[in-house]
Amino acid sequence: MRISTVPAIFLACLSLSACASSSGPDALSAGLTSPETTSSVTGIVAPVPVADVGTGGVETTTAEARPEQHQDALAWAGRVPSGEVIVPERSLNMPVPDEKPVEQVAMITPAIDPLPGKRSRVYGHRFRDAKPINFGSRSPRKMAVHGVDVSRWQGDIDWAKLRTQGANFAYIKSTDGGDHLDPMFRTNWRKAKEAGLKRGAYHFFYWCRTGAEQADWFIRNVPRDPDALPPVIDVEWNGESRCKRRPSPETVREKMQIFMDKLERHYGKRPVIYTAPDFYKDNLRGAFTNYPFWLRAVAQHPSKVYPGRKWVFWQYSGSGLSHGVEGKIDLNVFHGSVEEWHAWLEGRSS
């Protein structure tokens, strides 16, 4: 059957118009931030870059609160169990999750550290302090191996410059609770290693989630790198948290033990316990004597704040200043000489 010329042209135009009007993909939504807060550095001290921050988002580092914000998007697709009720936990025969970390070690650019078998250089500290404290004859500045701890609140860090200022190691905020991931973790994890720092990840513990849930979440997001420092569990009271519960000391220690057992099985390294004076006094005096401790003491030496407690790291300032970082940064020191530092890294010292 024949079709007249005008209708044929009209149909052809309609077809071309439909093809030309197709729309592109929708824009991606920006992630939101978490209300949980854990840093000794107050306020947002530097902008967080919008690129190369991975998925999900969260808050800070180690002791004082951040402004209340919306909950972050989840960093993984899957059901997150509700943790609003504290339930009894058991650590025996607990399986290690099958899921692999989100970022595999092979994806990380090799560091500029020495060849295998050679020790990395230890830089002397050149940090300044916005609120310097006189620690007397036991000043941390007399100690040999200094480092930092960081999170999203330090923004885009110049890691190579920070290392030459005396940051020989860095603990990097990774996760908190059972569903939040610091949006700068993957970037900081990669760039710290590229700059030659010894780096590890820390998790801020949330008292309204089970220890097992939180361990699984950490394992899903933190690569199993044999060169990394031992993982850290950050335990403290946070007045800005939505979780207002303060469990009994027995429950606190049970939840911690379950979390630490799972991490030790997965990473092959005994976790380090970070804590602050009030939480330590309430829950940890005389406990976990066979675990390394990282102690916050910004006004007095740890021996006065935590009598009788052995420690590996001391966080001595939350108001440090350094080239390579805009604003303030937490300052830490290793308890020992350069030789003892290398021995600890090599597993020859507890």
Short mmCIF file of C-alpha atoms in Angstrom, two decimals:
data_model
loop_
_atom_site.label_atom_id
_atom_site.label_comp_id
_atom_site.label_asym_id
_atom_site.label_seq_id
_atom_site.Cartn_x
_atom_site.Cartn_y
_atom_site.Cartn_z
CA MET A 1 0.00 0.00 0.00
CA ARG A 2 1.36 3.48 -0.98
CA ILE A 3 1.83 6.36 1.58
CA SER A 4 1.52 9.97 0.45
CA THR A 5 4.68 12.17 0.55
CA VAL A 6 3.53 14.69 3.22
CA PRO A 7 2.44 12.15 5.87
CA ALA A 8 5.67 10.19 5.33
CA ILE A 9 7.78 13.31 5.97
CA PHE A 10 5.66 14.13 9.03
CA LEU A 11 6.24 10.64 10.54
CA ALA A 12 9.98 10.84 9.91
CA CYS A 13 10.19 14.19 11.74
CA LEU A 14 8.33 12.79 14.73
CA SER A 15 10.81 9.89 14.95
CA LEU A 16 13.86 12.18 14.86
CA SER A 17 12.35 14.49 17.48
CA ALA A 18 11.80 11.59 19.90
CA CYS A 19 15.45 10.48 19.60
CA ALA A 20 16.80 13.98 20.12
CA SER A 21 14.78 14.57 23.30
CA SER A 22 16.14 11.61 25.35
CA SER A 23 17.40 12.75 28.77
CA GLY A 24 20.71 11.77 30.47
CA PRO A 25 21.19 10.08 33.90
CA ASP A 26 20.01 11.84 37.03
CA ALA A 27 22.61 13.62 39.17
CA LEU A 28 23.90 11.71 42.17
CA SER A 29 22.82 12.88 45.60
CA ALA A 30 25.47 14.08 48.03
CA GLY A 31 26.02 12.01 51.18
CA LEU A 32 24.92 13.33 54.57
CA THR A 33 26.94 13.45 57.74
CA SER A 34 26.59 11.64 61.04
CA PRO A 35 25.64 13.17 64.39
CA GLU A 36 28.19 11.02 66.24
CA THR A 37 31.32 12.95 67.28
CA THR A 38 34.69 11.89 68.61
CA SER A 39 37.39 14.53 68.24
CA SER A 40 39.41 16.70 70.50
CA VAL A 41 39.46 19.29 67.72
CA THR A 42 36.35 21.46 67.95
CA GLY A 43 34.39 22.64 64.92
CA ILE A 44 35.01 22.12 61.23
CA VAL A 45 38.55 23.32 60.68
CA ALA A 46 38.90 22.66 56.98
CA PRO A 47 36.59 21.97 54.05
CA VAL A 48 36.12 18.36 53.02
CA PRO A 49 36.92 17.87 49.31
CA VAL A 50 33.97 16.78 47.20
CA ALA A 51 35.99 14.29 45.19
CA ASP A 52 37.65 10.99 46.02
CA VAL A 53 36.03 10.45 49.38
CA GLY A 54 34.32 7.12 48.78
CA THR A 55 30.76 6.38 49.79
CA GLY A 56 29.04 7.02 53.06
CA GLY A 57 30.06 9.57 55.64
CA VAL A 58 30.69 10.21 59.28
CA GLU A 59 32.21 12.50 61.79
CA THR A 60 35.52 12.98 63.58
CA THR A 61 38.46 11.82 65.72
CA THR A 62 38.80 11.56 69.46
CA ALA A 63 37.16 13.52 72.28
CA GLU A 64 35.03 16.64 71.96
CA ALA A 65 31.71 17.02 70.18
CA ARG A 66 30.76 18.20 66.71
CA PRO A 67 27.55 20.04 65.79
CA GLU A 68 24.47 17.81 65.30
CA GLN A 69 24.07 16.77 61.66
CA HIS A 70 22.00 14.40 59.58
CA GLN A 71 22.77 10.69 59.35
CA ASP A 72 25.17 9.60 56.61
CA ALA A 73 24.28 7.43 53.68
CA LEU A 74 25.33 3.84 54.18
CA ALA A 75 28.65 2.86 52.68
CA TRP A 76 27.44 -0.58 51.68
CA ALA A 77 24.25 -2.03 50.28
CA GLY A 78 22.62 -4.33 52.75
CA ARG A 79 20.37 -4.47 55.78
CA VAL A 80 21.80 -2.85 58.88
CA PRO A 81 20.39 -4.53 61.99
CA SER A 82 18.74 -2.23 64.49
CA GLY A 83 20.98 -1.71 67.52
CA GLU A 84 18.77 0.32 69.78
CA VAL A 85 18.49 -2.43 72.38
CA ILE A 86 21.54 -3.79 74.14
CA VAL A 87 21.42 -7.56 73.96
CA PRO A 88 23.64 -10.21 75.58
CA GLU A 89 26.61 -11.20 73.47
CA ARG A 90 28.85 -14.21 73.39
CA SER A 91 32.35 -14.27 71.97
CA LEU A 92 32.96 -18.02 71.76
CA ASN A 93 32.95 -19.66 68.31
CA MET A 94 31.95 -16.42 66.66
CA PRO A 95 32.51 -16.68 62.88
CA VAL A 96 34.55 -14.11 61.02
CA PRO A 97 32.36 -12.52 58.29
CA ASP A 98 32.85 -13.76 54.77
CA GLU A 99 32.66 -10.31 53.21
CA LYS A 100 35.93 -8.81 52.07
CA PRO A 101 36.85 -5.20 52.90
CA VAL A 102 35.43 -2.63 50.52
CA GLU A 103 38.88 -1.52 49.44
CA GLN A 104 41.47 -4.18 48.75
CA VAL A 105 45.10 -3.65 49.66
CA ALA A 106 46.18 -4.23 46.05
CA MET A 107 44.36 -1.04 45.04
CA ILE A 108 46.64 1.13 47.18
CA THR A 109 49.57 2.81 45.46
CA PRO A 110 52.90 1.54 46.85
CA ALA A 111 54.42 3.80 49.51
CA ILE A 112 57.67 5.71 49.15
CA ASP A 113 59.05 3.84 52.16
CA PRO A 114 62.38 1.98 51.93
CA LEU A 115 62.68 -1.39 50.25
CA PRO A 116 61.35 -4.42 52.15
CA GLY A 117 63.57 -5.26 55.08
CA LYS A 118 64.76 -1.68 55.56
CA ARG A 119 63.39 0.56 58.26
CA SER A 120 61.55 3.77 57.51
CA ARG A 121 63.07 7.07 58.53
CA VAL A 122 61.92 8.63 61.80
CA TYR A 123 61.49 12.40 61.59
CA GLY A 124 61.95 14.65 64.60
CA HIS A 125 58.82 16.57 65.60
CA ARG A 126 58.36 20.16 64.41
CA PHE A 127 54.77 20.59 65.60
CA ARG A 128 53.53 23.71 67.35
CA ASP A 129 50.66 23.89 69.81
CA ALA A 130 47.90 26.49 70.03
CA LYS A 131 47.50 25.69 73.74
CA PRO A 132 50.89 24.43 74.95
CA ILE A 133 51.08 22.61 78.28
CA ASN A 134 54.15 22.42 80.50
CA PHE A 135 54.54 18.74 81.34
CA GLY A 136 57.77 19.39 83.21
CA SER A 137 60.60 16.88 83.04
CA ARG A 138 58.34 14.27 81.41
CA SER A 139 57.45 16.38 78.40
CA PRO A 140 56.32 14.42 75.33
CA ARG A 141 58.61 16.65 73.28
CA LYS A 142 61.56 14.77 74.73
CA MET A 143 60.28 11.51 73.23
CA ALA A 144 61.52 10.22 69.90
CA VAL A 145 58.56 9.06 67.78
CA HIS A 146 55.62 11.40 67.27
CA GLY A 147 52.46 10.98 65.23
CA VAL A 148 48.91 12.23 64.67
CA ASP A 149 45.33 11.03 64.49
CA VAL A 150 43.00 12.45 61.84
CA SER A 151 39.51 12.33 60.40
CA ARG A 152 37.35 14.25 57.95
CA TRP A 153 37.72 17.38 60.09
CA GLN A 154 41.30 17.89 58.94
CA GLY A 155 40.11 18.22 55.33
CA ASP A 156 42.55 17.65 52.48
CA ILE A 157 45.88 16.83 54.13
CA ASP A 158 49.30 17.29 52.51
CA TRP A 159 50.60 13.99 53.85
CA ALA A 160 54.16 14.30 52.50
CA LYS A 161 54.58 17.67 54.22
CA LEU A 162 52.93 16.44 57.41
CA ARG A 163 55.37 13.56 57.59
CA THR A 164 58.41 15.83 57.37
CA GLN A 165 56.97 17.86 60.26
CA GLY A 166 57.28 14.80 62.48
CA ALA A 167 54.24 12.64 61.81
CA ASN A 168 55.88 9.22 61.70
CA PHE A 169 52.56 7.46 62.23
CA ALA A 170 48.88 8.29 61.83
CA TYR A 171 45.74 6.72 63.17
CA ILE A 172 42.92 7.44 60.73
CA LYS A 173 39.22 7.55 61.57
CA SER A 174 37.48 4.78 59.67
CA THR A 175 34.13 3.85 61.18
CA ASP A 176 31.80 4.27 64.10
CA GLY A 177 28.81 2.29 65.23
CA GLY A 178 27.54 -0.21 62.71
CA ASP A 179 26.73 1.92 59.68
CA HIS A 180 28.94 5.03 59.43
CA LEU A 181 32.13 5.47 57.44
CA ASP A 182 34.32 8.57 57.61
CA PRO A 183 34.09 10.09 54.09
CA MET A 184 37.83 10.86 54.07
CA PHE A 185 38.95 7.43 55.24
CA ARG A 186 39.83 5.88 51.88
CA THR A 187 41.64 9.00 50.71
CA ASN A 188 43.60 9.37 53.96
CA TRP A 189 44.34 5.63 54.10
CA ARG A 190 45.84 5.68 50.61
CA LYS A 191 47.72 8.99 50.80
CA ALA A 192 49.24 8.34 54.23
CA LYS A 193 50.84 5.16 52.93
CA GLU A 194 52.01 6.88 49.76
CA ALA A 195 53.79 9.45 51.94
CA GLY A 196 55.54 6.70 53.90
CA LEU A 197 53.74 7.01 57.25
CA LYS A 198 52.90 4.00 59.34
CA ARG A 199 49.12 4.14 59.52
CA GLY A 200 46.28 2.35 61.20
CA ALA A 201 42.50 2.71 61.44
CA TYR A 202 40.35 3.43 64.46
CA HIS A 203 36.70 2.76 65.24
CA PHE A 204 34.55 4.88 67.53
CA PHE A 205 32.48 2.49 69.63
CA TYR A 206 28.72 3.06 69.89
CA TRP A 207 27.05 1.73 73.02
CA CYS A 208 23.63 1.08 71.44
CA ARG A 209 25.00 -1.48 68.94
CA THR A 210 26.41 -4.93 69.62
CA GLY A 211 30.14 -5.49 69.52
CA ALA A 212 29.74 -8.12 66.80
CA GLU A 213 27.84 -5.77 64.47
CA GLN A 214 30.46 -3.09 64.88
CA ALA A 215 33.33 -5.49 64.28
CA ASP A 216 31.70 -6.71 61.05
CA TRP A 217 31.26 -3.12 59.88
CA PHE A 218 34.91 -2.26 60.58
CA ILE A 219 36.11 -5.39 58.79
CA ARG A 220 34.00 -4.57 55.71
CA ASN A 221 35.57 -1.14 55.37
CA VAL A 222 39.18 -1.41 56.56
CA PRO A 223 41.61 -3.37 54.33
CA ARG A 224 43.64 -6.19 55.82
CA ASP A 225 47.10 -4.76 55.17
CA PRO A 226 49.93 -6.63 56.94
CA ASP A 227 51.95 -3.40 57.01
CA ALA A 228 49.25 -1.44 58.89
CA LEU A 229 49.35 -0.61 62.59
CA PRO A 230 47.04 -2.64 64.83
CA PRO A 231 43.39 -1.55 64.69
CA VAL A 232 42.09 0.71 67.45
CA ILE A 233 38.85 0.63 69.43
CA ASP A 234 38.02 4.15 70.66
CA VAL A 235 35.94 3.88 73.86
CA GLU A 236 34.69 7.01 75.61
CA TRP A 237 31.49 8.72 76.72
CA ASN A 238 30.04 11.11 74.14
CA GLY A 239 27.47 13.58 75.45
CA GLU A 240 26.42 14.54 71.92
CA SER A 241 25.57 10.98 70.88
CA ARG A 242 21.99 9.94 70.24
CA CYS A 243 22.78 6.88 72.32
CA LYS A 244 22.39 8.08 75.90
CA ARG A 245 22.94 4.71 77.57
CA ARG A 246 25.92 4.13 79.80
CA PRO A 247 26.09 0.37 80.28
CA SER A 248 27.50 -1.22 83.41
CA PRO A 249 31.28 -1.78 83.50
CA GLU A 250 30.67 -5.52 83.04
CA THR A 251 28.59 -4.92 79.89
CA VAL A 252 31.10 -2.40 78.58
CA ARG A 253 33.97 -4.86 78.90
CA GLU A 254 31.95 -7.73 77.41
CA LYS A 255 31.03 -5.68 74.33
CA MET A 256 34.62 -4.52 73.93
CA GLN A 257 35.97 -8.06 74.22
CA ILE A 258 33.67 -9.38 71.50
CA PHE A 259 34.64 -6.55 69.16
CA MET A 260 38.36 -6.98 69.83
CA ASP A 261 38.27 -10.76 69.48
CA LYS A 262 36.75 -10.54 66.00
CA LEU A 263 39.26 -7.92 64.87
CA GLU A 264 42.21 -9.87 66.21
CA ARG A 265 41.11 -13.01 64.38
CA HIS A 266 40.63 -11.10 61.12
CA TYR A 267 43.72 -8.86 61.11
CA GLY A 268 46.07 -11.06 63.11
CA LYS A 269 46.99 -8.18 65.44
CA ARG A 270 45.82 -7.43 68.95
CA PRO A 271 43.76 -4.20 68.91
CA VAL A 272 44.87 -1.07 70.75
CA ILE A 273 42.42 0.49 73.25
CA TYR A 274 42.06 4.28 73.08
CA THR A 275 40.30 5.93 76.01
CA ALA A 276 39.84 9.14 78.00
CA PRO A 277 40.13 9.71 81.78
CA ASP A 278 36.44 9.65 82.76
CA PHE A 279 35.64 6.52 80.78
CA TYR A 280 38.76 4.78 82.05
CA LYS A 281 37.85 5.58 85.65
CA ASP A 282 34.32 4.24 85.18
CA ASN A 283 35.14 1.04 83.29
CA LEU A 284 38.75 0.10 82.63
CA ARG A 285 40.84 0.39 85.79
CA GLY A 286 42.57 -2.97 86.25
CA ALA A 287 40.99 -4.43 83.08
CA PHE A 288 42.54 -5.65 79.81
CA THR A 289 46.06 -5.78 81.22
CA ASN A 290 47.27 -7.78 78.23
CA TYR A 291 46.15 -5.17 75.67
CA PRO A 292 48.10 -2.13 74.45
CA PHE A 293 46.59 1.20 75.51
CA TRP A 294 46.49 4.62 73.84
CA LEU A 295 45.73 7.20 76.53
CA ARG A 296 44.41 10.73 76.27
CA ALA A 297 46.10 13.04 78.79
CA VAL A 298 46.32 16.66 77.65
CA ALA A 299 47.01 18.34 81.00
CA GLN A 300 49.15 15.86 82.95
CA HIS A 301 51.44 12.92 82.25
CA PRO A 302 49.60 9.58 81.82
CA SER A 303 51.25 8.23 84.98
CA LYS A 304 49.25 10.78 87.00
CA VAL A 305 45.97 10.37 85.13
CA TYR A 306 46.09 6.56 84.76
CA PRO A 307 48.15 5.30 87.75
CA GLY A 308 49.77 1.95 87.13
CA ARG A 309 48.57 1.59 83.54
CA LYS A 310 51.13 0.70 80.91
CA TRP A 311 50.67 2.47 77.57
CA VAL A 312 51.97 2.42 74.01
CA PHE A 313 50.62 5.74 72.72
CA TRP A 314 49.93 9.02 74.51
CA GLN A 315 47.64 11.66 73.00
CA TYR A 316 49.13 14.76 74.59
CA SER A 317 47.42 17.54 72.64
CA GLY A 318 44.21 18.26 70.79
CA SER A 319 45.41 21.67 69.63
CA GLY A 320 48.46 20.86 67.52
CA LEU A 321 49.48 22.97 64.54
CA SER A 322 51.47 21.70 61.59
CA HIS A 323 52.35 22.48 58.02
CA GLY A 324 50.31 20.22 55.76
CA VAL A 325 47.09 20.62 57.75
CA GLU A 326 44.75 23.58 58.02
CA GLY A 327 43.60 24.17 61.57
CA LYS A 328 44.27 22.00 64.62
CA ILE A 329 45.26 18.37 64.83
CA ASP A 330 45.66 15.77 67.61
CA LEU A 331 49.29 15.06 68.56
CA ASN A 332 50.53 11.72 69.88
CA VAL A 333 53.77 10.06 70.89
CA PHE A 334 55.01 6.48 71.06
CA HIS A 335 56.27 5.25 74.44
CA GLY A 336 59.85 4.32 73.62
CA SER A 337 63.00 4.99 71.64
CA VAL A 338 63.43 4.78 67.88
CA GLU A 339 64.82 1.27 68.29
CA GLU A 340 61.86 0.26 70.45
CA TRP A 341 59.50 1.73 67.85
CA HIS A 342 60.95 -0.47 65.13
CA ALA A 343 60.85 -3.48 67.45
CA TRP A 344 57.18 -2.82 68.19
CA LEU A 345 56.40 -2.52 64.48
CA GLU A 346 58.15 -5.80 63.82
CA GLY A 347 56.24 -7.56 66.60
CA ARG A 348 59.29 -8.00 68.80
CA SER A 349 57.84 -5.97 71.64
CA SER A 350 54.47 -5.87 73.40
#
